[in-house]
């Protein structure tokens, strides 16, 4: 009885440690507004931390080496243009989720190295589930074969519904590559 109780206590401790441990996430891709929306949604989760947002493969390489993330959400064109990036991420044990219009757009050879895939119109619940799953070191094979609905941009809608008018103004200026001082000048702050 004592051995079973110890085993049960060890399992509970491991589950609790996993629950508390932050999943460190890097977001990468050219769409600033999409990255901001995903960052906002994931930052509302108690166990997720966005450690970097990158626009290029060079920034991804630096962030992956220095920030020790558990997952990378990256646009498909960055991966396609930089095939040597996947082995580096694999070696660092970073789970990679590709953002693609549909799983069919992902080259077969590349799909073997990915932990998951998503489209811009993924639901908030599916986004959170997939990121948690991948950040724990697992593959999310359903996301690599699931065809998401393409009738709307659910992440965009969620962002528009959760951000204030002022926050949307700031996101718009960031998307136009304005610097902090330029944003402050435009907003009169």
PDB file of C-alpha atoms in Angstrom:
ATOM      1  CA  UNK A   1       0.000   0.000   0.000  1.00  0.00           C
ATOM      2  CA  UNK A   2       2.833   2.381   0.906  1.00  0.00           C
ATOM      3  CA  UNK A   3       4.605   1.852  -2.458  1.00  0.00           C
ATOM      4  CA  UNK A   4       1.395   2.620  -4.364  1.00  0.00           C
ATOM      5  CA  UNK A   5       0.819   5.775  -2.315  1.00  0.00           C
ATOM      6  CA  UNK A   6       4.422   6.920  -2.982  1.00  0.00           C
ATOM      7  CA  UNK A   7       3.981   6.325  -6.707  1.00  0.00           C
ATOM      8  CA  UNK A   8       0.706   8.285  -6.647  1.00  0.00           C
ATOM      9  CA  UNK A   9       2.387  11.172  -4.768  1.00  0.00           C
ATOM     10  CA  UNK A  10       5.279  11.251  -7.266  1.00  0.00           C
ATOM     11  CA  UNK A  11       2.841  11.363 -10.201  1.00  0.00           C
ATOM     12  CA  UNK A  12       0.852  14.173  -8.593  1.00  0.00           C
ATOM     13  CA  UNK A  13       4.041  16.131  -7.893  1.00  0.00           C
ATOM     14  CA  UNK A  14       5.112  15.754 -11.537  1.00  0.00           C
ATOM     15  CA  UNK A  15       1.704  16.916 -12.776  1.00  0.00           C
ATOM     16  CA  UNK A  16       1.766  19.898 -10.435  1.00  0.00           C
ATOM     17  CA  UNK A  17       5.309  20.837 -11.518  1.00  0.00           C
ATOM     18  CA  UNK A  18       4.228  20.683 -15.170  1.00  0.00           C
ATOM     19  CA  UNK A  19       1.178  22.812 -14.399  1.00  0.00           C
ATOM     20  CA  UNK A  20       3.227  25.486 -12.656  1.00  0.00           C
ATOM     21  CA  UNK A  21       6.203  25.454 -15.037  1.00  0.00           C
ATOM     22  CA  UNK A  22       5.938  28.214 -17.606  1.00  0.00           C
ATOM     23  CA  UNK A  23       5.893  27.213 -21.215  1.00  0.00           C
ATOM     24  CA  UNK A  24       8.385  29.623 -22.826  1.00  0.00           C
ATOM     25  CA  UNK A  25       7.246  30.534 -26.326  1.00  0.00           C
ATOM     26  CA  UNK A  26       8.753  32.391 -29.267  1.00  0.00           C
ATOM     27  CA  UNK A  27       6.440  33.829 -31.933  1.00  0.00           C
ATOM     28  CA  UNK A  28       7.968  34.382 -35.360  1.00  0.00           C
ATOM     29  CA  UNK A  29       6.717  35.704 -38.670  1.00  0.00           C
ATOM     30  CA  UNK A  30       6.226  38.883 -40.654  1.00  0.00           C
ATOM     31  CA  UNK A  31       2.617  39.536 -39.554  1.00  0.00           C
ATOM     32  CA  UNK A  32       2.986  41.804 -36.522  1.00  0.00           C
ATOM     33  CA  UNK A  33      -0.740  41.999 -35.827  1.00  0.00           C
ATOM     34  CA  UNK A  34      -1.139  38.215 -35.877  1.00  0.00           C
ATOM     35  CA  UNK A  35       1.849  37.803 -33.552  1.00  0.00           C
ATOM     36  CA  UNK A  36       0.419  40.447 -31.209  1.00  0.00           C
ATOM     37  CA  UNK A  37      -2.942  38.660 -31.182  1.00  0.00           C
ATOM     38  CA  UNK A  38      -1.445  35.260 -30.444  1.00  0.00           C
ATOM     39  CA  UNK A  39       0.798  36.810 -27.781  1.00  0.00           C
ATOM     40  CA  UNK A  40      -2.202  38.452 -26.134  1.00  0.00           C
ATOM     41  CA  UNK A  41      -4.215  35.233 -26.085  1.00  0.00           C
ATOM     42  CA  UNK A  42      -1.367  33.068 -24.783  1.00  0.00           C
ATOM     43  CA  UNK A  43      -0.283  35.631 -22.173  1.00  0.00           C
ATOM     44  CA  UNK A  44      -3.711  35.295 -20.558  1.00  0.00           C
ATOM     45  CA  UNK A  45      -2.823  31.683 -19.715  1.00  0.00           C
ATOM     46  CA  UNK A  46      -1.164  31.240 -16.303  1.00  0.00           C
ATOM     47  CA  UNK A  47       1.428  28.776 -17.571  1.00  0.00           C
ATOM     48  CA  UNK A  48       2.562  30.461 -20.795  1.00  0.00           C
ATOM     49  CA  UNK A  49       5.172  33.134 -21.284  1.00  0.00           C
ATOM     50  CA  UNK A  50       6.015  34.833 -24.576  1.00  0.00           C
ATOM     51  CA  UNK A  51       9.783  35.300 -24.392  1.00  0.00           C
ATOM     52  CA  UNK A  52      10.331  36.798 -27.860  1.00  0.00           C
ATOM     53  CA  UNK A  53       8.674  37.923 -31.061  1.00  0.00           C
ATOM     54  CA  UNK A  54      10.880  37.593 -34.126  1.00  0.00           C
ATOM     55  CA  UNK A  55      10.543  38.746 -37.709  1.00  0.00           C
ATOM     56  CA  UNK A  56      13.487  36.902 -39.255  1.00  0.00           C
ATOM     57  CA  UNK A  57      15.371  33.622 -39.099  1.00  0.00           C
ATOM     58  CA  UNK A  58      18.378  35.461 -37.639  1.00  0.00           C
ATOM     59  CA  UNK A  59      16.315  36.705 -34.693  1.00  0.00           C
ATOM     60  CA  UNK A  60      14.904  33.183 -34.205  1.00  0.00           C
ATOM     61  CA  UNK A  61      18.417  31.707 -34.038  1.00  0.00           C
ATOM     62  CA  UNK A  62      19.532  34.210 -31.389  1.00  0.00           C
ATOM     63  CA  UNK A  63      16.337  33.826 -29.331  1.00  0.00           C
ATOM     64  CA  UNK A  64      16.470  30.019 -29.523  1.00  0.00           C
ATOM     65  CA  UNK A  65      20.058  29.957 -28.232  1.00  0.00           C
ATOM     66  CA  UNK A  66      19.694  32.554 -25.484  1.00  0.00           C
ATOM     67  CA  UNK A  67      16.105  32.274 -24.198  1.00  0.00           C
ATOM     68  CA  UNK A  68      15.690  28.472 -23.962  1.00  0.00           C
ATOM     69  CA  UNK A  69      12.096  28.332 -25.239  1.00  0.00           C
ATOM     70  CA  UNK A  70       9.971  25.209 -25.142  1.00  0.00           C
ATOM     71  CA  UNK A  71       8.025  26.088 -28.309  1.00  0.00           C
ATOM     72  CA  UNK A  72       8.290  28.198 -31.444  1.00  0.00           C
ATOM     73  CA  UNK A  73       5.269  29.299 -33.452  1.00  0.00           C
ATOM     74  CA  UNK A  74       6.630  30.300 -36.852  1.00  0.00           C
ATOM     75  CA  UNK A  75       5.297  31.215 -40.287  1.00  0.00           C
ATOM     76  CA  UNK A  76       5.817  28.591 -42.983  1.00  0.00           C
ATOM     77  CA  UNK A  77       7.763  30.893 -45.373  1.00  0.00           C
ATOM     78  CA  UNK A  78      10.516  31.398 -42.777  1.00  0.00           C
ATOM     79  CA  UNK A  79      10.934  27.622 -42.472  1.00  0.00           C
ATOM     80  CA  UNK A  80      10.819  27.079 -46.242  1.00  0.00           C
ATOM     81  CA  UNK A  81      13.405  29.804 -46.878  1.00  0.00           C
ATOM     82  CA  UNK A  82      15.711  28.537 -44.118  1.00  0.00           C
ATOM     83  CA  UNK A  83      15.717  24.714 -44.159  1.00  0.00           C
ATOM     84  CA  UNK A  84      18.761  24.592 -41.858  1.00  0.00           C
ATOM     85  CA  UNK A  85      16.673  26.138 -39.067  1.00  0.00           C
ATOM     86  CA  UNK A  86      14.722  22.962 -38.237  1.00  0.00           C
ATOM     87  CA  UNK A  87      17.765  20.821 -37.280  1.00  0.00           C
ATOM     88  CA  UNK A  88      18.988  23.618 -34.995  1.00  0.00           C
ATOM     89  CA  UNK A  89      15.589  23.780 -33.267  1.00  0.00           C
ATOM     90  CA  UNK A  90      15.378  19.998 -33.060  1.00  0.00           C
ATOM     91  CA  UNK A  91      18.806  19.817 -31.431  1.00  0.00           C
ATOM     92  CA  UNK A  92      17.710  22.419 -28.868  1.00  0.00           C
ATOM     93  CA  UNK A  93      14.541  20.381 -28.125  1.00  0.00           C
ATOM     94  CA  UNK A  94      12.254  23.245 -29.163  1.00  0.00           C
ATOM     95  CA  UNK A  95       8.810  22.198 -30.355  1.00  0.00           C
ATOM     96  CA  UNK A  96       7.957  23.832 -33.680  1.00  0.00           C
ATOM     97  CA  UNK A  97       4.436  24.785 -34.749  1.00  0.00           C
ATOM     98  CA  UNK A  98       4.164  26.068 -38.322  1.00  0.00           C
ATOM     99  CA  UNK A  99       1.587  28.648 -39.354  1.00  0.00           C
ATOM    100  CA  UNK A 100       0.290  27.570 -42.760  1.00  0.00           C
ATOM    101  CA  UNK A 101      -2.925  28.154 -44.734  1.00  0.00           C
ATOM    102  CA  UNK A 102      -3.621  24.398 -44.544  1.00  0.00           C
ATOM    103  CA  UNK A 103      -1.521  21.358 -43.595  1.00  0.00           C
ATOM    104  CA  UNK A 104      -1.358  20.492 -47.304  1.00  0.00           C
ATOM    105  CA  UNK A 105       0.855  23.564 -47.853  1.00  0.00           C
ATOM    106  CA  UNK A 106       3.579  22.082 -45.632  1.00  0.00           C
ATOM    107  CA  UNK A 107       6.196  20.100 -47.586  1.00  0.00           C
ATOM    108  CA  UNK A 108       6.104  16.423 -46.589  1.00  0.00           C
ATOM    109  CA  UNK A 109       9.768  16.285 -45.593  1.00  0.00           C
ATOM    110  CA  UNK A 110       9.351  19.361 -43.396  1.00  0.00           C
ATOM    111  CA  UNK A 111       6.190  18.000 -41.742  1.00  0.00           C
ATOM    112  CA  UNK A 112       8.246  15.113 -40.341  1.00  0.00           C
ATOM    113  CA  UNK A 113      10.216  17.607 -38.215  1.00  0.00           C
ATOM    114  CA  UNK A 114       7.284  19.713 -37.032  1.00  0.00           C
ATOM    115  CA  UNK A 115       5.434  19.191 -33.775  1.00  0.00           C
ATOM    116  CA  UNK A 116       2.259  20.880 -34.959  1.00  0.00           C
ATOM    117  CA  UNK A 117       0.641  23.201 -37.471  1.00  0.00           C
ATOM    118  CA  UNK A 118      -2.018  25.880 -37.344  1.00  0.00           C
ATOM    119  CA  UNK A 119      -3.753  28.287 -39.637  1.00  0.00           C
ATOM    120  CA  UNK A 120      -4.628  31.902 -38.939  1.00  0.00           C
ATOM    121  CA  UNK A 121      -8.231  30.912 -38.307  1.00  0.00           C
ATOM    122  CA  UNK A 122      -7.522  28.404 -35.534  1.00  0.00           C
ATOM    123  CA  UNK A 123      -9.907  28.647 -32.593  1.00  0.00           C
ATOM    124  CA  UNK A 124      -8.575  30.034 -29.335  1.00  0.00           C
ATOM    125  CA  UNK A 125      -9.149  26.721 -27.550  1.00  0.00           C
ATOM    126  CA  UNK A 126      -7.307  24.760 -30.260  1.00  0.00           C
ATOM    127  CA  UNK A 127      -4.444  27.270 -30.215  1.00  0.00           C
ATOM    128  CA  UNK A 128      -3.992  26.972 -26.457  1.00  0.00           C
ATOM    129  CA  UNK A 129      -4.302  23.165 -26.508  1.00  0.00           C
ATOM    130  CA  UNK A 130      -1.791  22.778 -29.333  1.00  0.00           C
ATOM    131  CA  UNK A 131       0.779  25.148 -27.804  1.00  0.00           C
ATOM    132  CA  UNK A 132       0.516  23.481 -24.386  1.00  0.00           C
ATOM    133  CA  UNK A 133       0.876  20.045 -25.940  1.00  0.00           C
ATOM    134  CA  UNK A 134       3.921  20.999 -28.017  1.00  0.00           C
ATOM    135  CA  UNK A 135       5.551  23.027 -25.223  1.00  0.00           C
ATOM    136  CA  UNK A 136       5.448  19.885 -23.056  1.00  0.00           C
ATOM    137  CA  UNK A 137       7.564  18.135 -25.674  1.00  0.00           C
ATOM    138  CA  UNK A 138       4.809  16.232 -27.481  1.00  0.00           C
ATOM    139  CA  UNK A 139       3.790  16.190 -31.122  1.00  0.00           C
ATOM    140  CA  UNK A 140       0.305  17.381 -32.045  1.00  0.00           C
ATOM    141  CA  UNK A 141      -0.323  15.064 -35.014  1.00  0.00           C
ATOM    142  CA  UNK A 142      -3.997  16.080 -35.317  1.00  0.00           C
ATOM    143  CA  UNK A 143      -2.969  19.634 -36.187  1.00  0.00           C
ATOM    144  CA  UNK A 144      -0.763  18.343 -38.992  1.00  0.00           C
ATOM    145  CA  UNK A 145      -3.696  16.651 -40.733  1.00  0.00           C
ATOM    146  CA  UNK A 146      -6.692  18.690 -39.572  1.00  0.00           C
ATOM    147  CA  UNK A 147      -8.116  21.096 -42.123  1.00  0.00           C
ATOM    148  CA  UNK A 148      -9.169  24.250 -40.327  1.00  0.00           C
ATOM    149  CA  UNK A 149     -12.141  26.287 -41.518  1.00  0.00           C
ATOM    150  CA  UNK A 150     -11.067  29.126 -43.789  1.00  0.00           C
ATOM    151  CA  UNK A 151     -14.171  31.307 -43.638  1.00  0.00           C
ATOM    152  CA  UNK A 152     -12.839  33.744 -41.019  1.00  0.00           C
ATOM    153  CA  UNK A 153      -9.794  34.889 -39.103  1.00  0.00           C
ATOM    154  CA  UNK A 154     -10.751  33.774 -35.564  1.00  0.00           C
ATOM    155  CA  UNK A 155      -7.526  35.020 -33.965  1.00  0.00           C
ATOM    156  CA  UNK A 156      -8.058  38.433 -35.564  1.00  0.00           C
ATOM    157  CA  UNK A 157     -11.640  38.563 -34.297  1.00  0.00           C
ATOM    158  CA  UNK A 158     -10.532  37.578 -30.805  1.00  0.00           C
ATOM    159  CA  UNK A 159      -7.882  40.308 -30.825  1.00  0.00           C
ATOM    160  CA  UNK A 160     -10.340  42.928 -32.046  1.00  0.00           C
ATOM    161  CA  UNK A 161     -12.821  41.899 -29.357  1.00  0.00           C
ATOM    162  CA  UNK A 162     -10.310  41.896 -26.483  1.00  0.00           C
ATOM    163  CA  UNK A 163      -8.156  44.921 -27.282  1.00  0.00           C
ATOM    164  CA  UNK A 164      -9.254  48.464 -26.549  1.00  0.00           C
ATOM    165  CA  UNK A 165      -9.461  51.059 -29.313  1.00  0.00           C
ATOM    166  CA  UNK A 166      -6.189  52.581 -28.066  1.00  0.00           C
ATOM    167  CA  UNK A 167      -4.427  49.185 -28.047  1.00  0.00           C
ATOM    168  CA  UNK A 168      -5.591  48.564 -31.620  1.00  0.00           C
ATOM    169  CA  UNK A 169      -4.135  51.952 -32.617  1.00  0.00           C
ATOM    170  CA  UNK A 170      -0.798  50.956 -31.086  1.00  0.00           C
ATOM    171  CA  UNK A 171      -0.842  47.563 -32.841  1.00  0.00           C
ATOM    172  CA  UNK A 172      -1.577  49.311 -36.145  1.00  0.00           C
ATOM    173  CA  UNK A 173       1.401  51.630 -35.687  1.00  0.00           C
ATOM    174  CA  UNK A 174       3.648  48.714 -34.701  1.00  0.00           C
ATOM    175  CA  UNK A 175       2.542  46.911 -37.871  1.00  0.00           C
ATOM    176  CA  UNK A 176       3.778  49.935 -39.834  1.00  0.00           C
ATOM    177  CA  UNK A 177       7.192  49.573 -38.105  1.00  0.00           C
ATOM    178  CA  UNK A 178       6.861  52.726 -35.994  1.00  0.00           C
ATOM    179  CA  UNK A 179       9.324  53.033 -33.115  1.00  0.00           C
ATOM    180  CA  UNK A 180       8.231  53.813 -29.535  1.00  0.00           C
ATOM    181  CA  UNK A 181       8.853  57.543 -29.849  1.00  0.00           C
ATOM    182  CA  UNK A 182       6.973  57.719 -33.154  1.00  0.00           C
ATOM    183  CA  UNK A 183       4.017  55.877 -31.601  1.00  0.00           C
ATOM    184  CA  UNK A 184       4.009  58.246 -28.641  1.00  0.00           C
ATOM    185  CA  UNK A 185       4.093  61.247 -30.993  1.00  0.00           C
ATOM    186  CA  UNK A 186       1.211  59.876 -33.089  1.00  0.00           C
ATOM    187  CA  UNK A 187      -0.893  59.189 -30.000  1.00  0.00           C
ATOM    188  CA  UNK A 188       0.021  62.457 -28.296  1.00  0.00           C
ATOM    189  CA  UNK A 189       1.471  60.858 -25.181  1.00  0.00           C
TER     190      UNK A 189
END
